[in-house]
Structure formats: structure tokens, C-alpha cells
Amino acid sequence: MLTISLVTLLALAMLLGSGVWIAYALLGTGWIVLTLFFPLPAGAVLASDFWGASYGWDLTALPMFIWMGEVLFRSGLANNMFQALSPWLGRIPGRLLHSNIIGSGLFAAVSGSSAATCATVGKMTLPELQKRGYDDNLAIGTLASASTLGLLIPPSIMMIVYGVVTEQSISRLFIAGVGPGTLLLAMFMTYVIGWSLLVGNRTGGSGQQEPRLPLVQKLRGSLQLIPLLALIGGILGSIYGGLASPTEAAASGVLLSMLIARINGHFNLAIFKEALFAAVRTSCMIAFIIAGASFLSSAMSFTRLPMDLATAIGAMGLSPAMLLVVLTLFLLVLGCFLDGISLILLVTSIIMPVIVAAGFDLIWFGIYLIIVVEMSQITPPVGFNLFVIQGLTGRDIMSITRATVPFFLLMVLAIVLISMFPSIVTYLPRIMSG
């Protein structure tokens, strides 16, 4: 058993480190394990797992939400959000720094992608914040961190992937993300307010005082948010109210996003094709990784490593709290080298027996796992949001990382809070299911 464990870990590490696609690394590891240690037709297992991982109805929501996000990415929505939000933020400590947080939260709710949120909102807000004299580090930190909420605030691509591979209700996962997502938004804004009162106002990092606008002008500008809020409310309301499945809501969201883009004057045949092909590329990549993870999961089940690991951890007598501490540290290390989807699929392939044996609610654990993945988005060397901001600003990775440290610690605090008060996650799914 030790030999199998070492060969599995070594093969996975070598393939991941070689730079091959994540899906090939997962497939290759599973193939090596089955070929070397078991008299099984690896090709037949591979074919069966590929088919089983690719035909699930729940998986059809994935390309729809990705397509919706791609359309909105090209619709000029971020510009409308900034213009609508900025007049209302001038009297709050931190002023327009909150536009990064609120704007990212709103865009995350319709794009479902951390990188798309970071790129879209950042292109609009960072130049404006710099021009108005805001602290560069806090502007970068708020953008990098708040844009990760694309993974948590529904509809989330990560939640669909987790729900498919663990056979959990995607609707309940969506609703479960609302409480923690709102909590993180509030914590980020509270930190910005505190920093502005204690440091920013004294050093000038809180930017220039914005001119006051008449209430009528503020309300007129806020009308630009109505299509976005209607889209968010329609998707979540239809799912929560049982009127539509996530797939049906996603299909409706695609049509509504095209309508919003058309109203904004940013939709034509070329944009339609760009959004469609981008969604196809992303969806195929994710589906390929899911299939690879399914094959690796089958190979691991033959080795009994997950079950033996669960038994070994159970024999250690770790409390659920200590198990979470160990697991969080382990996932953060993995997150430094794997992207979010690969991390979720690798974890669900290997350690889910441990989680089930420890008695964790799998909806709650899914939200916990996504928050940890959010944290990995702002940790080098594979923090996708760091790369996006580096492309936007030209700054080096380590200086961007330092700017995100306070928000990374706030995410750690959020994990502590949902562990102490699990109803933050489970309350809405519980009343949804009656």
C-alpha cells in the first residue's frame, strides 16, 4: 500500500510539475496506477468514466452560465456599475474604494468567474482610483479579493462543478453561498472604512472629496443598475422559489444577458460569436478536467487509499475543528500550485471519505471549500487574480500579493465564523427544502 501511495503521489507531482494540461495529469496518474498495480483494462475504465462524467443533466448549467458571463463581460456593464455606484459612495469612509468591492460583488453574481470579474471591474476602476489619488495597495487589494467572490456568490461555476461531482443539489449550493458571500462583502467594506478612518484620511490615501450631486441625478444614474439587479433577482428568485432548475435559469440568463448587452449598445454578431466560442473553450476545458478527475477517482477507489486515509485520520482522534485546521493548511499549500477547479476535483477525488466519516454537512463543506479556493486565487505562484492584476497594472506579483494580505486574513476569519456559526451557510438551504 505504501508503494502504491508513493507511486501515485510521485506520478501526480511529476505530471503537474511538467506543465501538461491538468486533465492529462489526472488521466495519466490514474492510468499509471491501474496499469502497474491492477489487472484491469484501463481503457475500459477510462471510457466508462468519461461517459459517466459527461452526460449529467446538472452539468448543462455550466456552459450556459459561462456564456452568460462572457456576454456580460463584453456588454459595458462594468462602466455602468461604476457610474451608478460612485455618486452614492462619496460620503462613506473609503469613498470610491468601495466601488471595487460592491462592483465586484454585483458582477460576480452574473459572471460566476473570478478572473472575468477581476479583469472587467479592474479595467474600469483602477485607472479612475489612481487618477483620484487613492492608495494603490488598497485599490489592488480590494479588487483582487472582492473579485474572488465570483466563486462564491451564485451562480458560481465552482458550485456547479462541486455539486456535480459530489451529487449535491446545485440549487441548495447556490442559496448557501448568499450568506457567506454577503458576510465577506461586509467584512471587506468594514476593513476599508476602518483603514480610511485610521490611516487613509491622515495620509491622503482615501482620495479626493467627490462633488455632491442632487438626489434626482443620483437616482437617474442608478437606473443603469436595474437590468443587472433584475437579472440577478430573476435567476436567484426562480431557483429559490422552485420555478426553474439551475439549467433553466441559466438558459434564461443567457437570453436576458444578450438583451442587456443590446440595450447597452454592445451586442452584435461579432460579439455573439466571441462570447459563444469563449464559452465553448472554457466549458470544454472544465468538462475535460471533470472527466480526468472522475477517472483518477476510480483509480484511487481501487487502491483504497481514500478509505485508508479516512480510517487513519479517524484513528488519530482529531476533533472536527482540528481536522478543518489541518485540511485548510493542506488545501492552501495545494492551492499555491493548482487552479480552483482542479483543486476542488482533486479534493473530492481523494478526501471525501474523510469528510463524510467526520460527519460534515456536504453543502456546508462545499461552501467552506470554495472560500479556501478563493484564498488560493490570491496566493502565489498560481493565484489567477494576481496574474490578471499584474497584466492590468504592470506591478510585480509579490507587491500585489502584499496588498491582498489583509483580505486573505479576513477570509480566514470568515472560515472561523462559518465554522462557529454554520447556520450562516445552512439556514437558507434548510428553509428552501422546507
PDB file of C-alpha atoms in Angstrom, residues 76-326:
ATOM      1  CA  GLY A  76     -20.115  47.564 -20.981  1.00  0.00           C
ATOM      2  CA  LEU A  77     -21.766  46.528 -17.709  1.00  0.00           C
ATOM      3  CA  ALA A  78     -18.770  47.445 -15.510  1.00  0.00           C
ATOM      4  CA  ASN A  79     -18.781  51.012 -16.817  1.00  0.00           C
ATOM      5  CA  ASN A  80     -22.481  51.347 -15.998  1.00  0.00           C
ATOM      6  CA  MET A  81     -21.921  49.951 -12.498  1.00  0.00           C
ATOM      7  CA  PHE A  82     -19.124  52.399 -11.724  1.00  0.00           C
ATOM      8  CA  GLN A  83     -21.139  55.392 -12.916  1.00  0.00           C
ATOM      9  CA  ALA A  84     -24.186  54.279 -10.922  1.00  0.00           C
ATOM     10  CA  LEU A  85     -22.348  53.469  -7.678  1.00  0.00           C
ATOM     11  CA  SER A  86     -19.811  56.286  -7.419  1.00  0.00           C
ATOM     12  CA  PRO A  87     -22.282  59.113  -6.574  1.00  0.00           C
ATOM     13  CA  TRP A  88     -23.604  57.150  -3.576  1.00  0.00           C
ATOM     14  CA  LEU A  89     -20.185  56.286  -2.114  1.00  0.00           C
ATOM     15  CA  GLY A  90     -18.732  59.768  -1.724  1.00  0.00           C
ATOM     16  CA  ARG A  91     -19.786  60.168   1.935  1.00  0.00           C
ATOM     17  CA  ILE A  92     -18.692  56.724   3.166  1.00  0.00           C
ATOM     18  CA  PRO A  93     -15.136  56.488   4.600  1.00  0.00           C
ATOM     19  CA  GLY A  94     -13.086  54.954   1.809  1.00  0.00           C
ATOM     20  CA  ARG A  95     -15.347  56.512  -0.816  1.00  0.00           C
ATOM     21  CA  LEU A  96     -14.778  55.016  -4.265  1.00  0.00           C
ATOM     22  CA  LEU A  97     -12.646  52.156  -2.934  1.00  0.00           C
ATOM     23  CA  HIS A  98     -15.981  50.537  -2.149  1.00  0.00           C
ATOM     24  CA  SER A  99     -16.789  50.569  -5.862  1.00  0.00           C
ATOM     25  CA  ASN A 100     -14.247  47.748  -6.284  1.00  0.00           C
ATOM     26  CA  ILE A 101     -15.989  45.696  -3.610  1.00  0.00           C
ATOM     27  CA  ILE A 102     -19.632  46.350  -4.468  1.00  0.00           C
ATOM     28  CA  GLY A 103     -18.985  46.346  -8.213  1.00  0.00           C
ATOM     29  CA  SER A 104     -17.109  43.058  -7.989  1.00  0.00           C
ATOM     30  CA  GLY A 105     -19.899  41.552  -5.900  1.00  0.00           C
ATOM     31  CA  LEU A 106     -22.559  42.589  -8.414  1.00  0.00           C
ATOM     32  CA  PHE A 107     -20.595  41.475 -11.451  1.00  0.00           C
ATOM     33  CA  ALA A 108     -19.599  38.233  -9.722  1.00  0.00           C
ATOM     34  CA  ALA A 109     -23.275  37.446  -9.256  1.00  0.00           C
ATOM     35  CA  VAL A 110     -23.799  37.338 -13.012  1.00  0.00           C
ATOM     36  CA  SER A 111     -20.441  36.200 -14.382  1.00  0.00           C
ATOM     37  CA  GLY A 112     -19.634  33.343 -11.986  1.00  0.00           C
ATOM     38  CA  SER A 113     -15.941  33.814 -12.813  1.00  0.00           C
ATOM     39  CA  SER A 114     -13.287  35.304 -10.576  1.00  0.00           C
ATOM     40  CA  ALA A 115     -10.885  36.185 -13.407  1.00  0.00           C
ATOM     41  CA  ALA A 116     -13.611  37.761 -15.570  1.00  0.00           C
ATOM     42  CA  THR A 117     -14.800  39.860 -12.629  1.00  0.00           C
ATOM     43  CA  CYS A 118     -11.270  40.988 -11.804  1.00  0.00           C
ATOM     44  CA  ALA A 119     -10.450  41.928 -15.394  1.00  0.00           C
ATOM     45  CA  THR A 120     -13.747  43.640 -16.182  1.00  0.00           C
ATOM     46  CA  VAL A 121     -14.118  45.695 -12.998  1.00  0.00           C
ATOM     47  CA  GLY A 122     -10.370  46.388 -12.778  1.00  0.00           C
ATOM     48  CA  LYS A 123     -10.185  47.872 -16.266  1.00  0.00           C
ATOM     49  CA  MET A 124     -12.774  50.437 -15.194  1.00  0.00           C
ATOM     50  CA  THR A 125     -11.934  51.186 -11.555  1.00  0.00           C
ATOM     51  CA  LEU A 126      -8.143  51.040 -11.202  1.00  0.00           C
ATOM     52  CA  PRO A 127      -7.322  53.926 -13.587  1.00  0.00           C
ATOM     53  CA  GLU A 128     -10.077  56.063 -12.026  1.00  0.00           C
ATOM     54  CA  LEU A 129      -8.943  55.349  -8.460  1.00  0.00           C
ATOM     55  CA  GLN A 130      -5.333  56.106  -9.333  1.00  0.00           C
ATOM     56  CA  LYS A 131      -6.322  59.371 -11.023  1.00  0.00           C
ATOM     57  CA  ARG A 132      -8.285  60.421  -7.919  1.00  0.00           C
ATOM     58  CA  GLY A 133      -5.355  59.777  -5.558  1.00  0.00           C
ATOM     59  CA  TYR A 134      -6.475  56.593  -3.801  1.00  0.00           C
ATOM     60  CA  ASP A 135      -3.925  54.305  -2.155  1.00  0.00           C
ATOM     61  CA  ASP A 136      -2.641  51.900  -4.840  1.00  0.00           C
ATOM     62  CA  ASN A 137      -2.192  48.959  -2.477  1.00  0.00           C
ATOM     63  CA  LEU A 138      -5.717  49.168  -1.110  1.00  0.00           C
ATOM     64  CA  ALA A 139      -7.196  49.637  -4.581  1.00  0.00           C
ATOM     65  CA  ILE A 140      -5.389  46.494  -5.760  1.00  0.00           C
ATOM     66  CA  GLY A 141      -6.186  44.549  -2.581  1.00  0.00           C
ATOM     67  CA  THR A 142      -9.912  45.298  -2.727  1.00  0.00           C
ATOM     68  CA  LEU A 143     -10.103  44.374  -6.412  1.00  0.00           C
ATOM     69  CA  ALA A 144      -8.112  41.124  -6.150  1.00  0.00           C
ATOM     70  CA  SER A 145     -10.018  39.946  -3.089  1.00  0.00           C
ATOM     71  CA  ALA A 146     -13.578  41.045  -3.876  1.00  0.00           C
ATOM     72  CA  SER A 147     -13.392  39.613  -7.387  1.00  0.00           C
ATOM     73  CA  THR A 148     -12.856  36.140  -5.898  1.00  0.00           C
ATOM     74  CA  LEU A 149     -16.486  36.349  -4.781  1.00  0.00           C
ATOM     75  CA  GLY A 150     -17.324  35.247  -8.307  1.00  0.00           C
ATOM     76  CA  LEU A 151     -16.635  31.756  -6.991  1.00  0.00           C
ATOM     77  CA  LEU A 152     -18.993  32.109  -4.011  1.00  0.00           C
ATOM     78  CA  ILE A 153     -21.866  34.404  -4.964  1.00  0.00           C
ATOM     79  CA  PRO A 154     -24.320  32.441  -7.131  1.00  0.00           C
ATOM     80  CA  PRO A 155     -24.457  31.493  -9.914  1.00  0.00           C
ATOM     81  CA  SER A 156     -20.990  30.040  -9.416  1.00  0.00           C
ATOM     82  CA  ILE A 157     -19.169  27.766 -11.843  1.00  0.00           C
ATOM     83  CA  MET A 158     -17.284  26.204  -8.920  1.00  0.00           C
ATOM     84  CA  MET A 159     -20.545  25.326  -7.176  1.00  0.00           C
ATOM     85  CA  ILE A 160     -21.831  23.587 -10.291  1.00  0.00           C
ATOM     86  CA  VAL A 161     -18.620  21.548 -10.543  1.00  0.00           C
ATOM     87  CA  TYR A 162     -18.711  20.638  -6.827  1.00  0.00           C
ATOM     88  CA  GLY A 163     -22.421  19.787  -6.964  1.00  0.00           C
ATOM     89  CA  VAL A 164     -21.969  17.531  -9.996  1.00  0.00           C
ATOM     90  CA  VAL A 165     -19.032  15.539  -8.639  1.00  0.00           C
ATOM     91  CA  THR A 166     -20.455  15.162  -5.100  1.00  0.00           C
ATOM     92  CA  GLU A 167     -24.087  14.684  -6.212  1.00  0.00           C
ATOM     93  CA  GLN A 168     -25.321  17.614  -4.123  1.00  0.00           C
ATOM     94  CA  SER A 169     -28.183  19.926  -5.061  1.00  0.00           C
ATOM     95  CA  ILE A 170     -26.821  22.826  -7.120  1.00  0.00           C
ATOM     96  CA  SER A 171     -29.849  24.934  -6.165  1.00  0.00           C
ATOM     97  CA  ARG A 172     -29.108  24.485  -2.470  1.00  0.00           C
ATOM     98  CA  LEU A 173     -25.418  25.231  -3.031  1.00  0.00           C
ATOM     99  CA  PHE A 174     -26.337  28.453  -4.841  1.00  0.00           C
ATOM    100  CA  ILE A 175     -28.553  29.614  -1.996  1.00  0.00           C
ATOM    101  CA  ALA A 176     -25.979  28.528   0.609  1.00  0.00           C
ATOM    102  CA  GLY A 177     -23.430  30.900  -0.950  1.00  0.00           C
ATOM    103  CA  VAL A 178     -25.576  34.013  -0.381  1.00  0.00           C
ATOM    104  CA  GLY A 179     -24.930  34.322   3.372  1.00  0.00           C
ATOM    105  CA  PRO A 180     -21.132  33.814   3.314  1.00  0.00           C
ATOM    106  CA  GLY A 181     -20.826  35.993   0.179  1.00  0.00           C
ATOM    107  CA  THR A 182     -22.681  38.842   1.877  1.00  0.00           C
ATOM    108  CA  LEU A 183     -20.594  38.322   5.022  1.00  0.00           C
ATOM    109  CA  LEU A 184     -17.324  38.650   3.090  1.00  0.00           C
ATOM    110  CA  LEU A 185     -18.542  41.778   1.282  1.00  0.00           C
ATOM    111  CA  ALA A 186     -19.451  43.352   4.622  1.00  0.00           C
ATOM    112  CA  MET A 187     -16.082  42.386   6.158  1.00  0.00           C
ATOM    113  CA  PHE A 188     -14.143  43.852   3.207  1.00  0.00           C
ATOM    114  CA  MET A 189     -16.120  47.109   3.368  1.00  0.00           C
ATOM    115  CA  THR A 190     -15.701  47.325   7.148  1.00  0.00           C
ATOM    116  CA  TYR A 191     -11.939  46.947   6.782  1.00  0.00           C
ATOM    117  CA  VAL A 192     -11.819  49.719   4.162  1.00  0.00           C
ATOM    118  CA  ILE A 193     -13.879  52.020   6.404  1.00  0.00           C
ATOM    119  CA  GLY A 194     -11.600  51.317   9.387  1.00  0.00           C
ATOM    120  CA  TRP A 195      -8.430  51.809   7.329  1.00  0.00           C
ATOM    121  CA  SER A 196      -9.734  55.087   5.929  1.00  0.00           C
ATOM    122  CA  LEU A 197     -10.604  56.475   9.369  1.00  0.00           C
ATOM    123  CA  LEU A 198      -7.325  55.410  10.963  1.00  0.00           C
ATOM    124  CA  VAL A 199      -4.835  55.794   8.103  1.00  0.00           C
ATOM    125  CA  GLY A 200      -6.283  56.927   4.790  1.00  0.00           C
ATOM    126  CA  ASN A 201      -7.711  60.286   5.832  1.00  0.00           C
ATOM    127  CA  ARG A 202      -4.418  61.180   7.505  1.00  0.00           C
ATOM    128  CA  THR A 203      -2.156  60.137   4.608  1.00  0.00           C
ATOM    129  CA  GLY A 204      -4.443  61.205   1.775  1.00  0.00           C
ATOM    130  CA  GLY A 205      -4.923  57.618   0.573  1.00  0.00           C
ATOM    131  CA  SER A 206      -8.701  57.916   0.727  1.00  0.00           C
ATOM    132  CA  GLY A 207      -8.809  60.004  -2.424  1.00  0.00           C
ATOM    133  CA  GLN A 208     -10.350  63.323  -3.275  1.00  0.00           C
ATOM    134  CA  GLN A 209     -13.675  64.509  -1.928  1.00  0.00           C
ATOM    135  CA  GLU A 210     -16.233  63.965  -4.680  1.00  0.00           C
ATOM    136  CA  PRO A 211     -18.648  66.808  -5.574  1.00  0.00           C
ATOM    137  CA  ARG A 212     -22.146  66.296  -4.186  1.00  0.00           C
ATOM    138  CA  LEU A 213     -24.801  65.551  -6.768  1.00  0.00           C
ATOM    139  CA  PRO A 214     -28.518  66.277  -6.487  1.00  0.00           C
ATOM    140  CA  LEU A 215     -30.633  63.314  -5.381  1.00  0.00           C
ATOM    141  CA  VAL A 216     -32.509  63.301  -8.687  1.00  0.00           C
ATOM    142  CA  GLN A 217     -29.229  62.941 -10.611  1.00  0.00           C
ATOM    143  CA  LYS A 218     -28.094  60.093  -8.333  1.00  0.00           C
ATOM    144  CA  LEU A 219     -31.375  58.260  -8.854  1.00  0.00           C
ATOM    145  CA  ARG A 220     -31.211  58.789 -12.599  1.00  0.00           C
ATOM    146  CA  GLY A 221     -27.712  57.301 -12.690  1.00  0.00           C
ATOM    147  CA  SER A 222     -28.824  54.356 -10.582  1.00  0.00           C
ATOM    148  CA  LEU A 223     -31.324  53.359 -13.255  1.00  0.00           C
ATOM    149  CA  GLN A 224     -28.385  51.753 -15.064  1.00  0.00           C
ATOM    150  CA  LEU A 225     -28.286  49.091 -12.339  1.00  0.00           C
ATOM    151  CA  ILE A 226     -31.882  47.981 -12.841  1.00  0.00           C
ATOM    152  CA  PRO A 227     -31.187  45.466 -15.661  1.00  0.00           C
ATOM    153  CA  LEU A 228     -28.347  43.910 -13.662  1.00  0.00           C
ATOM    154  CA  LEU A 229     -30.354  43.683 -10.432  1.00  0.00           C
ATOM    155  CA  ALA A 230     -33.319  42.283 -12.356  1.00  0.00           C
ATOM    156  CA  LEU A 231     -31.077  39.602 -13.884  1.00  0.00           C
ATOM    157  CA  ILE A 232     -29.613  38.613 -10.502  1.00  0.00           C
ATOM    158  CA  GLY A 233     -33.005  38.642  -8.788  1.00  0.00           C
ATOM    159  CA  GLY A 234     -34.646  36.700 -11.605  1.00  0.00           C
ATOM    160  CA  ILE A 235     -32.028  33.931 -11.596  1.00  0.00           C
ATOM    161  CA  LEU A 236     -31.866  33.502  -7.815  1.00  0.00           C
ATOM    162  CA  GLY A 237     -35.592  34.045  -7.300  1.00  0.00           C
ATOM    163  CA  SER A 238     -36.590  31.447  -9.882  1.00  0.00           C
ATOM    164  CA  ILE A 239     -34.208  28.872  -8.406  1.00  0.00           C
ATOM    165  CA  TYR A 240     -35.088  29.645  -4.772  1.00  0.00           C
ATOM    166  CA  GLY A 241     -38.810  29.684  -5.488  1.00  0.00           C
ATOM    167  CA  GLY A 242     -38.686  26.353  -7.275  1.00  0.00           C
ATOM    168  CA  LEU A 243     -39.873  27.915 -10.547  1.00  0.00           C
ATOM    169  CA  ALA A 244     -36.811  26.843 -12.519  1.00  0.00           C
ATOM    170  CA  SER A 245     -33.880  24.467 -12.234  1.00  0.00           C
ATOM    171  CA  PRO A 246     -30.352  25.921 -12.371  1.00  0.00           C
ATOM    172  CA  THR A 247     -30.122  24.834 -16.034  1.00  0.00           C
ATOM    173  CA  GLU A 248     -33.401  26.521 -16.949  1.00  0.00           C
ATOM    174  CA  ALA A 249     -32.431  29.662 -15.049  1.00  0.00           C
ATOM    175  CA  ALA A 250     -29.041  29.673 -16.804  1.00  0.00           C
ATOM    176  CA  ALA A 251     -30.637  29.414 -20.256  1.00  0.00           C
ATOM    177  CA  SER A 252     -32.971  32.295 -19.409  1.00  0.00           C
ATOM    178  CA  GLY A 253     -29.967  34.241 -18.089  1.00  0.00           C
ATOM    179  CA  VAL A 254     -28.181  33.896 -21.432  1.00  0.00           C
ATOM    180  CA  LEU A 255     -31.124  35.405 -23.303  1.00  0.00           C
ATOM    181  CA  LEU A 256     -31.534  38.215 -20.753  1.00  0.00           C
ATOM    182  CA  SER A 257     -27.800  38.981 -20.806  1.00  0.00           C
ATOM    183  CA  MET A 258     -27.980  39.369 -24.586  1.00  0.00           C
ATOM    184  CA  LEU A 259     -30.914  41.720 -24.150  1.00  0.00           C
ATOM    185  CA  ILE A 260     -28.969  43.790 -21.573  1.00  0.00           C
ATOM    186  CA  ALA A 261     -25.944  43.908 -23.861  1.00  0.00           C
ATOM    187  CA  ARG A 262     -28.180  45.031 -26.732  1.00  0.00           C
ATOM    188  CA  ILE A 263     -29.724  47.777 -24.604  1.00  0.00           C
ATOM    189  CA  ASN A 264     -26.213  48.940 -23.671  1.00  0.00           C
ATOM    190  CA  GLY A 265     -25.340  49.101 -27.358  1.00  0.00           C
ATOM    191  CA  HIS A 266     -22.593  46.466 -27.014  1.00  0.00           C
ATOM    192  CA  PHE A 267     -24.031  43.484 -28.846  1.00  0.00           C
ATOM    193  CA  ASN A 268     -23.726  42.412 -32.456  1.00  0.00           C
ATOM    194  CA  LEU A 269     -22.932  39.291 -34.445  1.00  0.00           C
ATOM    195  CA  ALA A 270     -19.174  39.563 -33.794  1.00  0.00           C
ATOM    196  CA  ILE A 271     -19.685  39.829 -30.010  1.00  0.00           C
ATOM    197  CA  PHE A 272     -22.168  36.937 -30.146  1.00  0.00           C
ATOM    198  CA  LYS A 273     -19.551  34.739 -31.833  1.00  0.00           C
ATOM    199  CA  GLU A 274     -16.739  35.841 -29.489  1.00  0.00           C
ATOM    200  CA  ALA A 275     -18.839  35.101 -26.410  1.00  0.00           C
ATOM    201  CA  LEU A 276     -20.041  31.756 -27.772  1.00  0.00           C
ATOM    202  CA  PHE A 277     -16.579  30.480 -28.731  1.00  0.00           C
ATOM    203  CA  ALA A 278     -15.061  31.695 -25.424  1.00  0.00           C
ATOM    204  CA  ALA A 279     -17.812  29.851 -23.529  1.00  0.00           C
ATOM    205  CA  VAL A 280     -17.226  26.681 -25.573  1.00  0.00           C
ATOM    206  CA  ARG A 281     -13.467  26.762 -24.896  1.00  0.00           C
ATOM    207  CA  THR A 282     -13.920  27.284 -21.152  1.00  0.00           C
ATOM    208  CA  SER A 283     -16.702  24.699 -20.856  1.00  0.00           C
ATOM    209  CA  CYS A 284     -14.706  22.057 -22.740  1.00  0.00           C
ATOM    210  CA  MET A 285     -11.677  22.677 -20.560  1.00  0.00           C
ATOM    211  CA  ILE A 286     -13.729  22.261 -17.369  1.00  0.00           C
ATOM    212  CA  ALA A 287     -15.541  19.165 -18.694  1.00  0.00           C
ATOM    213  CA  PHE A 288     -12.205  17.592 -19.660  1.00  0.00           C
ATOM    214  CA  ILE A 289     -10.847  18.198 -16.149  1.00  0.00           C
ATOM    215  CA  ILE A 290     -14.018  16.733 -14.597  1.00  0.00           C
ATOM    216  CA  ALA A 291     -13.648  13.604 -16.728  1.00  0.00           C
ATOM    217  CA  GLY A 292      -9.968  13.281 -15.778  1.00  0.00           C
ATOM    218  CA  ALA A 293     -10.815  13.678 -12.099  1.00  0.00           C
ATOM    219  CA  SER A 294     -13.525  11.037 -12.396  1.00  0.00           C
ATOM    220  CA  PHE A 295     -11.012   8.567 -13.859  1.00  0.00           C
ATOM    221  CA  LEU A 296      -8.479   9.358 -11.122  1.00  0.00           C
ATOM    222  CA  SER A 297     -11.207   8.931  -8.501  1.00  0.00           C
ATOM    223  CA  SER A 298     -11.989   5.449  -9.864  1.00  0.00           C
ATOM    224  CA  ALA A 299      -8.309   4.519  -9.828  1.00  0.00           C
ATOM    225  CA  MET A 300      -7.998   5.768  -6.247  1.00  0.00           C
ATOM    226  CA  SER A 301     -11.006   3.725  -5.196  1.00  0.00           C
ATOM    227  CA  PHE A 302      -9.252   0.562  -6.432  1.00  0.00           C
ATOM    228  CA  THR A 303      -6.185   1.433  -4.334  1.00  0.00           C
ATOM    229  CA  ARG A 304      -8.396   2.042  -1.260  1.00  0.00           C
ATOM    230  CA  LEU A 305      -6.177   4.997  -0.408  1.00  0.00           C
ATOM    231  CA  PRO A 306      -9.088   7.371   0.307  1.00  0.00           C
ATOM    232  CA  MET A 307     -10.754   4.850   2.617  1.00  0.00           C
ATOM    233  CA  ASP A 308      -7.465   4.031   4.337  1.00  0.00           C
ATOM    234  CA  LEU A 309      -6.743   7.746   4.727  1.00  0.00           C
ATOM    235  CA  ALA A 310     -10.175   8.266   6.273  1.00  0.00           C
ATOM    236  CA  THR A 311      -9.559   5.365   8.654  1.00  0.00           C
ATOM    237  CA  ALA A 312      -6.109   6.674   9.599  1.00  0.00           C
ATOM    238  CA  ILE A 313      -7.400  10.179  10.290  1.00  0.00           C
ATOM    239  CA  GLY A 314     -10.286   8.734  12.252  1.00  0.00           C
ATOM    240  CA  ALA A 315      -7.828   6.711  14.340  1.00  0.00           C
ATOM    241  CA  MET A 316      -5.916   9.916  15.161  1.00  0.00           C
ATOM    242  CA  GLY A 317      -8.956  11.119  17.058  1.00  0.00           C
ATOM    243  CA  LEU A 318      -8.871  14.614  15.583  1.00  0.00           C
ATOM    244  CA  SER A 319     -11.797  16.802  16.521  1.00  0.00           C
ATOM    245  CA  PRO A 320     -13.763  18.304  13.601  1.00  0.00           C
ATOM    246  CA  ALA A 321     -12.170  21.688  14.385  1.00  0.00           C
ATOM    247  CA  MET A 322      -8.627  20.287  14.248  1.00  0.00           C
ATOM    248  CA  LEU A 323      -9.467  18.375  11.082  1.00  0.00           C
ATOM    249  CA  LEU A 324     -10.558  21.652   9.477  1.00  0.00           C
ATOM    250  CA  VAL A 325      -7.337  23.366  10.551  1.00  0.00           C
ATOM    251  CA  VAL A 326      -5.198  20.583   9.054  1.00  0.00           C
TER     252      VAL A 326
END
